[in-house]
Tab-separated table of C-alpha atoms in Angstrom:
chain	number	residue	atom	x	y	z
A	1	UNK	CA	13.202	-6.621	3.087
A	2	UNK	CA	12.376	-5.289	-0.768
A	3	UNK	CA	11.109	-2.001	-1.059
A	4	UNK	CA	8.622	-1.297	-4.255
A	5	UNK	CA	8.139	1.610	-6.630
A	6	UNK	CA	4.154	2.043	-6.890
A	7	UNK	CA	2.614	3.477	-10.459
A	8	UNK	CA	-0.842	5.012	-9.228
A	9	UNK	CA	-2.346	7.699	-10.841
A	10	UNK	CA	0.275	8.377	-13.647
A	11	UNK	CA	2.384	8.909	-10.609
A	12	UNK	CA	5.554	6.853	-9.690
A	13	UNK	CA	5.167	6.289	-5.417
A	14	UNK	CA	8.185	5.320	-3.285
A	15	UNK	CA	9.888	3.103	-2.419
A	16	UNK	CA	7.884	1.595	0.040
A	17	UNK	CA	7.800	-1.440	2.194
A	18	UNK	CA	5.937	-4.441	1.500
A	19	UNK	CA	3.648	-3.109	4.137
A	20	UNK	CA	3.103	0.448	2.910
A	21	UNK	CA	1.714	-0.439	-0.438
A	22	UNK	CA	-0.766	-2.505	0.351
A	23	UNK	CA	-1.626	0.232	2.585
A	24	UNK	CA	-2.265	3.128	-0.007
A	25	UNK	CA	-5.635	4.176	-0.196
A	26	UNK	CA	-7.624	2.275	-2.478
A	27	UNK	CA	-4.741	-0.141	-3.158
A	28	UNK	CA	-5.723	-2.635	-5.793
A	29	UNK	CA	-3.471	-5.784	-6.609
A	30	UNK	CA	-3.411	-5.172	-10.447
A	31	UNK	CA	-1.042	-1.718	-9.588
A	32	UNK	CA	1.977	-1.949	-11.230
A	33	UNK	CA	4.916	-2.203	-8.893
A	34	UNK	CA	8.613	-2.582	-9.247
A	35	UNK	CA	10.850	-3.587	-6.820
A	36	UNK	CA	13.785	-0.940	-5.369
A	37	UNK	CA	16.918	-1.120	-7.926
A	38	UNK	CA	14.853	-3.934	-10.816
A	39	UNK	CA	14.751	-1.500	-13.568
A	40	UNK	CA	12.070	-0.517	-16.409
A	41	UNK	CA	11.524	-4.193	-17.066
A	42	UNK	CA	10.657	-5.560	-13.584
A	43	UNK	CA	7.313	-3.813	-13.304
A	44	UNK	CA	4.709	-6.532	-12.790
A	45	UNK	CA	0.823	-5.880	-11.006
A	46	UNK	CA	1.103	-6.367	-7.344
A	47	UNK	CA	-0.060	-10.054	-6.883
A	48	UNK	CA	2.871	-11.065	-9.019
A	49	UNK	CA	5.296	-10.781	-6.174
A	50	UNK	CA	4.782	-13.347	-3.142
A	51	UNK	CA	6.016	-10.544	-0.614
A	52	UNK	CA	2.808	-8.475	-1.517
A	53	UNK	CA	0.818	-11.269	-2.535
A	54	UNK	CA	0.667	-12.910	0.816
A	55	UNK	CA	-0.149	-9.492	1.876
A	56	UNK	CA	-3.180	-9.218	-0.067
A	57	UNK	CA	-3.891	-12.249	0.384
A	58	UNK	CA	-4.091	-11.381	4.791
A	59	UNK	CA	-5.754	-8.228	3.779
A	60	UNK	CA	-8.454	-9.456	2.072
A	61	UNK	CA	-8.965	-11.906	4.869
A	62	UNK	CA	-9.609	-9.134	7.183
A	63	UNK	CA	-11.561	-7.068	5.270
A	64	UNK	CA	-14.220	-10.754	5.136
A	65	UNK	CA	-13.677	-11.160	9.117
A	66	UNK	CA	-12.242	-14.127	8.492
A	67	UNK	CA	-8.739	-13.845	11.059
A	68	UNK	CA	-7.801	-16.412	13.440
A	69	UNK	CA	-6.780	-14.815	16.705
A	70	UNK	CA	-4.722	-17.156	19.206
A	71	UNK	CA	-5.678	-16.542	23.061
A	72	UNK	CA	-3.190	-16.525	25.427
A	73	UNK	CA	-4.028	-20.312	25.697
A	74	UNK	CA	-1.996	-22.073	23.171
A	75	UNK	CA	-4.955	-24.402	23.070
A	76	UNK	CA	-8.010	-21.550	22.480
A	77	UNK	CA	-8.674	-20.239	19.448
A	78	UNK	CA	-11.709	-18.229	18.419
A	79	UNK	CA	-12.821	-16.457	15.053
A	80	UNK	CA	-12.714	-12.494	15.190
């Protein structure tokens, strides 16, 4: 799994998992991130990488109460 270098604050954070920097308080996807060992020119914003992208992507589902939670019923679903 890729570990990312955070820029927040003029402060470089990490590495971190996928998980962790979506995470960080007040974590927005424009923060530039890098991924572990990609060098000065693989800093991108956050939604740029799929790994964190689907992540914000989940998050921000959450955060609208919009998550699909399975019963132990394979047939029941229900909206949280």
């Amino acid at each position: 799994m890729t570990r990312y270098w955070v820029f927040r604050q003029n402060e470089t954070i990490g590495p971190l998992e996928a998980e962790e920097v979506v995470r960080l308080p007040g974590f927005q996807s424009q923060w530039p991130v890098c991924p572990e060992g990609g060098g000065q020119e693989r800093w991108e914003t956050a939604s740029k990488f799929p790994e964190l992208s689907a992540l914000i992507t989940d998050a921000a589902a959450v955060k609208r109460g919009r998550v699909m939670a399975i019963d132990d019923d394979p047939s029941v679903r229900r909206v949280l």
